[in-house]
mmCIF file of C-alpha atoms and ligand atoms in Angstrom:
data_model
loop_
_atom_site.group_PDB
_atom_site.id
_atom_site.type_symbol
_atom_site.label_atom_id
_atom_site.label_comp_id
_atom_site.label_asym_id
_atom_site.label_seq_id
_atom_site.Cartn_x
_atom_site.Cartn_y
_atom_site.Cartn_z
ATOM 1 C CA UNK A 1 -16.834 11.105 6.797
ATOM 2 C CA UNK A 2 -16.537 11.016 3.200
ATOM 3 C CA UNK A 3 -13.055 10.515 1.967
ATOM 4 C CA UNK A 4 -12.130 9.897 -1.832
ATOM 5 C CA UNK A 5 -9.095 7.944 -2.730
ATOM 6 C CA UNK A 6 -8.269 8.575 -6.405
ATOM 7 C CA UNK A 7 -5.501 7.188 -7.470
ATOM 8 C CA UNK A 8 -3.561 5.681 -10.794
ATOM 9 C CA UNK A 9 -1.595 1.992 -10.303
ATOM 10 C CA UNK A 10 0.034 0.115 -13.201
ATOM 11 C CA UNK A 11 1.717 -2.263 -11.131
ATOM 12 C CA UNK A 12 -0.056 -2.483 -7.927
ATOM 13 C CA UNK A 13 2.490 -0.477 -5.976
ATOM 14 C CA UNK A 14 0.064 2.792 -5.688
ATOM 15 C CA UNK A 15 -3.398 0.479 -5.157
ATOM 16 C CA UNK A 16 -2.191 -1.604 -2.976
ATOM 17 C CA UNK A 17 -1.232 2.236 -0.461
ATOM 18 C CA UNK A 18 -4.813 2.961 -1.477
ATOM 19 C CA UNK A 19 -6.333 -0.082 -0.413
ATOM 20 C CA UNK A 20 -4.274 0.461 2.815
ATOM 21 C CA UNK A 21 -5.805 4.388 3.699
ATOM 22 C CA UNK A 22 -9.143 2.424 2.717
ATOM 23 C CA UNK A 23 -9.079 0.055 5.525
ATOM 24 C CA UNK A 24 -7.237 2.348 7.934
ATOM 25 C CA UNK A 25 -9.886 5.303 7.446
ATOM 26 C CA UNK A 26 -13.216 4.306 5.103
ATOM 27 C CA UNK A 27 -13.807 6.170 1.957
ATOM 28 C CA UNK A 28 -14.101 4.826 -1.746
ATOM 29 C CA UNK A 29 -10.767 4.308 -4.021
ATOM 30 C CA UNK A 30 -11.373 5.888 -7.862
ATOM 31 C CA UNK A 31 -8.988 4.093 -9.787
ATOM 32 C CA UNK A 32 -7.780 6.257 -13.356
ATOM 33 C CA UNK A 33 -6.533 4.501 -16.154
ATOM 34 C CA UNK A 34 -5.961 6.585 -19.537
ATOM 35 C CA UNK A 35 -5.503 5.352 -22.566
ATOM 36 C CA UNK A 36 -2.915 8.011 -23.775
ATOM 37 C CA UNK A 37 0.153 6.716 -25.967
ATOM 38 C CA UNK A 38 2.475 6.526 -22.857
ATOM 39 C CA UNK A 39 0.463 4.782 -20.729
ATOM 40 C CA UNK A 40 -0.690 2.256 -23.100
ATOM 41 C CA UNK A 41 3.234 1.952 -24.180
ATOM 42 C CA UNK A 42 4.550 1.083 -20.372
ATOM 43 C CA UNK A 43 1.122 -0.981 -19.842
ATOM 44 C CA UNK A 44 2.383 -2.983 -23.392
ATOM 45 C CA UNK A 45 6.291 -3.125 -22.252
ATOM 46 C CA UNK A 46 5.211 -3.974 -18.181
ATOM 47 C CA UNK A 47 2.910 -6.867 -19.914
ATOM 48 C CA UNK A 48 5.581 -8.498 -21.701
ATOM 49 C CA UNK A 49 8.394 -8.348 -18.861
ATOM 50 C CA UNK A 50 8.487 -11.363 -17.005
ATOM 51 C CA UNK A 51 7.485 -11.671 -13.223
ATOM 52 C CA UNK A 52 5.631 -8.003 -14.005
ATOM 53 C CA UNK A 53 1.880 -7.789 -13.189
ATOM 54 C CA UNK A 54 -0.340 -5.236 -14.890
ATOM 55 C CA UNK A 55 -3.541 -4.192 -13.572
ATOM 56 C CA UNK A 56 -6.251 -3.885 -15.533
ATOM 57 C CA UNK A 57 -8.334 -1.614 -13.877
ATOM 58 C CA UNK A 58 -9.654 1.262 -13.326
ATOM 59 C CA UNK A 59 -12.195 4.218 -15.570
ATOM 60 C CA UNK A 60 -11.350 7.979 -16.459
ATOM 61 C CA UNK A 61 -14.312 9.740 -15.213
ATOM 62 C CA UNK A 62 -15.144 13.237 -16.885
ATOM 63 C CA UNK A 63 -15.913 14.322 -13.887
ATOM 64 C CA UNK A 64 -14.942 14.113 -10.307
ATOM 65 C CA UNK A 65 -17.149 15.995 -8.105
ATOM 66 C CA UNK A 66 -15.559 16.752 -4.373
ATOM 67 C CA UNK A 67 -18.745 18.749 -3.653
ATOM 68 C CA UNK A 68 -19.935 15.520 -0.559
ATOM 69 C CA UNK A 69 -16.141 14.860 -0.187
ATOM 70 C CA UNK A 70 -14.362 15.792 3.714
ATOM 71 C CA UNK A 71 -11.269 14.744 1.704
ATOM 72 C CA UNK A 72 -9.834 13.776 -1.056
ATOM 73 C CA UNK A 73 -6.222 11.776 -1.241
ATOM 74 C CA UNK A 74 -4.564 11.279 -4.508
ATOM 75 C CA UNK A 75 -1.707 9.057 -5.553
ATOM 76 C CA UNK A 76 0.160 8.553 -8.549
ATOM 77 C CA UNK A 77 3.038 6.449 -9.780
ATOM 78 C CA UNK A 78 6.301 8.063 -10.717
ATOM 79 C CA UNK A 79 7.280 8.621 -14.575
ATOM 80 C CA UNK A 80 10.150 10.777 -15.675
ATOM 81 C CA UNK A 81 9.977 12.979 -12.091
ATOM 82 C CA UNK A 82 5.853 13.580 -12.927
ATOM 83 C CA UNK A 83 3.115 12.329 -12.312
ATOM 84 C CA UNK A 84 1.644 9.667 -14.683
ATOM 85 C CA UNK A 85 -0.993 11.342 -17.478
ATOM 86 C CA UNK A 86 -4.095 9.237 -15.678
ATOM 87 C CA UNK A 87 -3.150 11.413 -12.231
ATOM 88 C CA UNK A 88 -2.522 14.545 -14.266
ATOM 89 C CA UNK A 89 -6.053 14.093 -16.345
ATOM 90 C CA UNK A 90 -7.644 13.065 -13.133
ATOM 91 C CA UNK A 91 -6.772 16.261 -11.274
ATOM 92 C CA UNK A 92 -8.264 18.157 -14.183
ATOM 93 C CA UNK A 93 -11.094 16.710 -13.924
ATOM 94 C CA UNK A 94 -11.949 17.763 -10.529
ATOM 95 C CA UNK A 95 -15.122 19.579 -9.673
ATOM 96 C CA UNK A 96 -16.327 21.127 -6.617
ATOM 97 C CA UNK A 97 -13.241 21.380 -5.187
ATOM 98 C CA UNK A 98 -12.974 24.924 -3.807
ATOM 99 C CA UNK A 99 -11.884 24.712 0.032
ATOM 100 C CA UNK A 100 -11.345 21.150 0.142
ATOM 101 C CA UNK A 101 -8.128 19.417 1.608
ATOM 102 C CA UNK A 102 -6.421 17.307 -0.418
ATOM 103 C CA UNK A 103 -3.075 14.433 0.842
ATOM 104 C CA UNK A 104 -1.123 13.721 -1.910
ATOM 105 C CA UNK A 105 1.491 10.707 -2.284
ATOM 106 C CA UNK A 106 3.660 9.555 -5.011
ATOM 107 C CA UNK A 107 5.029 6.069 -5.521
ATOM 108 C CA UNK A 108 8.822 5.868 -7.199
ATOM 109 C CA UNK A 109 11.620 3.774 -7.337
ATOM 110 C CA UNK A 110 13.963 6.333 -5.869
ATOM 111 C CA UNK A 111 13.549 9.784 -7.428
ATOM 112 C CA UNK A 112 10.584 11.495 -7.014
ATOM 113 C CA UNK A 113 11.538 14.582 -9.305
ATOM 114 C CA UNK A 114 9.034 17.383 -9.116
ATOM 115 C CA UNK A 115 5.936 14.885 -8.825
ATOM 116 C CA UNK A 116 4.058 16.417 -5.758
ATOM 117 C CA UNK A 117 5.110 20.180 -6.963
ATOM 118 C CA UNK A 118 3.186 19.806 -10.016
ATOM 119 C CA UNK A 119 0.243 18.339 -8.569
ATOM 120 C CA UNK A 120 0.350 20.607 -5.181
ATOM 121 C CA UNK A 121 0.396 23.262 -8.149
ATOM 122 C CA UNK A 122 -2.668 22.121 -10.004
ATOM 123 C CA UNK A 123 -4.642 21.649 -6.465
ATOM 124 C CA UNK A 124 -3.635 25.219 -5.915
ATOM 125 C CA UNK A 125 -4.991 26.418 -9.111
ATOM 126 C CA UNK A 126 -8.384 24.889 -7.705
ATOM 127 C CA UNK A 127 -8.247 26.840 -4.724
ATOM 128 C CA UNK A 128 -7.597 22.945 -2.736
ATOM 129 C CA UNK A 129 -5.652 22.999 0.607
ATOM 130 C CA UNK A 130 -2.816 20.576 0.683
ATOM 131 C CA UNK A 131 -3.079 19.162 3.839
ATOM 132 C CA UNK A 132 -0.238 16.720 3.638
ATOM 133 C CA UNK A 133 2.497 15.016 0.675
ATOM 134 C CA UNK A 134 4.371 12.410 0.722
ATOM 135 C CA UNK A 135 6.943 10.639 -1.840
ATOM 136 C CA UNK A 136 7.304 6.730 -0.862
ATOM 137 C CA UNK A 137 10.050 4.530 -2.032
ATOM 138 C CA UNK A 138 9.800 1.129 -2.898
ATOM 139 C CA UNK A 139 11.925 0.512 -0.056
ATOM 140 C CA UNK A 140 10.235 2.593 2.543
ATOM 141 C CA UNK A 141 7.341 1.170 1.289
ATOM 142 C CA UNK A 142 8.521 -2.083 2.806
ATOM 143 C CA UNK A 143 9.858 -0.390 6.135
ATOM 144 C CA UNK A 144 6.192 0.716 6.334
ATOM 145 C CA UNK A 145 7.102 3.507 8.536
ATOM 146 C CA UNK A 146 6.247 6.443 5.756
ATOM 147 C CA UNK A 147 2.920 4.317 4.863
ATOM 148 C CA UNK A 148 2.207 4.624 8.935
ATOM 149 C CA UNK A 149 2.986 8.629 8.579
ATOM 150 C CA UNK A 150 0.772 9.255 5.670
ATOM 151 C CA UNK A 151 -2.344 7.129 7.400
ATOM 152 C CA UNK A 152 -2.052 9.050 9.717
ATOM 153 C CA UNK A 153 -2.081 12.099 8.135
ATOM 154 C CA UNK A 154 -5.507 11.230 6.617
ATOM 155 C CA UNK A 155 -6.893 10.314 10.224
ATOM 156 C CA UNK A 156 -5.254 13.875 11.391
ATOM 157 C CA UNK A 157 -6.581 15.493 8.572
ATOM 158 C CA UNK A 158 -10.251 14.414 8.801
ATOM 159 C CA UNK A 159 -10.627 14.824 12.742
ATOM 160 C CA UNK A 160 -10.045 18.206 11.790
ATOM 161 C CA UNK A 161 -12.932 18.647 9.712
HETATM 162 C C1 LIG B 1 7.724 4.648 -17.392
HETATM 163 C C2 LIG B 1 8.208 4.664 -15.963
HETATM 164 C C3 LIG B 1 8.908 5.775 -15.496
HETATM 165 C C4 LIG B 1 9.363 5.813 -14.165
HETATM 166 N N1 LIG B 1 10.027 6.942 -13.725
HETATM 167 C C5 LIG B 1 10.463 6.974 -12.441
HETATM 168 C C6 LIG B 1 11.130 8.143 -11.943
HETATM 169 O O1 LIG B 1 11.304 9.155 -12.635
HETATM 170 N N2 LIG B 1 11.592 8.121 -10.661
HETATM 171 C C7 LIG B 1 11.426 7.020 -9.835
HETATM 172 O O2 LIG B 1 11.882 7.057 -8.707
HETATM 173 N N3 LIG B 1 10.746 5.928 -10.260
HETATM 174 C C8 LIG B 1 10.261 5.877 -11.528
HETATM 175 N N4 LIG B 1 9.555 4.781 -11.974
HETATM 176 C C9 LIG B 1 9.225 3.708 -11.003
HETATM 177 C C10 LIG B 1 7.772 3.843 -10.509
HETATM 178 O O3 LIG B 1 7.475 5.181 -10.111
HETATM 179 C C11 LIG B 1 7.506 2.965 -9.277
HETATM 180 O O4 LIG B 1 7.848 1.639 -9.577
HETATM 181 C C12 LIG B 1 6.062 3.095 -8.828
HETATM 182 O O5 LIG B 1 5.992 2.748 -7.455
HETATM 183 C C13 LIG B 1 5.120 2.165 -9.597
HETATM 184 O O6 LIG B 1 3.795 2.335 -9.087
HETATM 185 P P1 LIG B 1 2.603 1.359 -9.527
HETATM 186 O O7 LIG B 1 3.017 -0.056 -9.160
HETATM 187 O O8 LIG B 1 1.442 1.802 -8.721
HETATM 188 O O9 LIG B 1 2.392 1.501 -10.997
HETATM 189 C C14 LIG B 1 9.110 4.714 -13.296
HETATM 190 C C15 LIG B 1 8.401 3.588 -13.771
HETATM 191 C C16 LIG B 1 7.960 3.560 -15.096
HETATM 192 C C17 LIG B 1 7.199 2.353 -15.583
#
């Protein structure tokens, strides 16, 4: 099976769910960074707080062809209730996309806003099934319990086929 996990992480929170669906179910984690104003803003501000780590990772591939893909998950950090520009870029640069099932997750402090609306949207637009979403607090992401939930969505998803 042939699972891509794209996802966006400025301070670890969204890789590190990544890295989990990795070991739980395979596949190969595409990490976006952009270089838009914003990004590059909280990346400055999240550098110069103390105890904050800032990962320096990750490309912003022209294209992301689904065409070999069984599945494709995709999470994003929370900003301002949306999804951060490297998610929102990323999901505009998918190709081959047509029929494929997407799970979606967003990382936030709290509020989630419209985050997986706008990107269930834009994966509609594509003609994508959403399979599965899922908005994870900081706090459940300690619990663990939601983390469980969405792995397992992923394992659902690609029995399936
Ligand atoms: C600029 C900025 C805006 C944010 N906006 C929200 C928000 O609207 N709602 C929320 O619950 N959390 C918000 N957060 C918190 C992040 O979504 C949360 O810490 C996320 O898990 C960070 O993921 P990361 O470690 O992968 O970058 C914001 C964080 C930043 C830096």
């Amino acid at each position: 099976m042939n699972v891509k996990i794209i996802c966006a992480s400025y301070t670890g929170t969204t890789f590190g769910i990544a890295e989990q669906i990795r070991n739980a179910c395979g596949g190969e984690i595409i990490e976006i960074r952009s270089r838009d104003l914003l990004s590059r803003f909280v990346a400055f501000m999240a550098r110069h707080s103390p105890g904050m780590t800032v990962r320096d990772s990750g490309t912003l591939p022209d294209n992301i062809d689904l065409s070999g893909s069984d599945l494709v998950v995709i999470g994003t950090p929370v900003w301002g209730g949306k999804p951060v520009p490297a998610i929102r870029k990323a999901l505009a640069a998918l190709t081959g996309c047509r029929g494929k099932k997407a799970v979606i997750f967003a990382t936030c402090s709290g509020d989630p806003g419209t985050t997986l609306q706008v990107m269930e949207k834009e994966l509609l637009a594509k003609e994508m099934i959403v399979a599965g979403q899922f908005s994870l607090t900081e706090k459940e992401i300690k619990d663990g319990t939601p983390v469980a939930a969405l792995i397992a969505k992923v394992q659902e998803t690609l029995r399936q086929g």
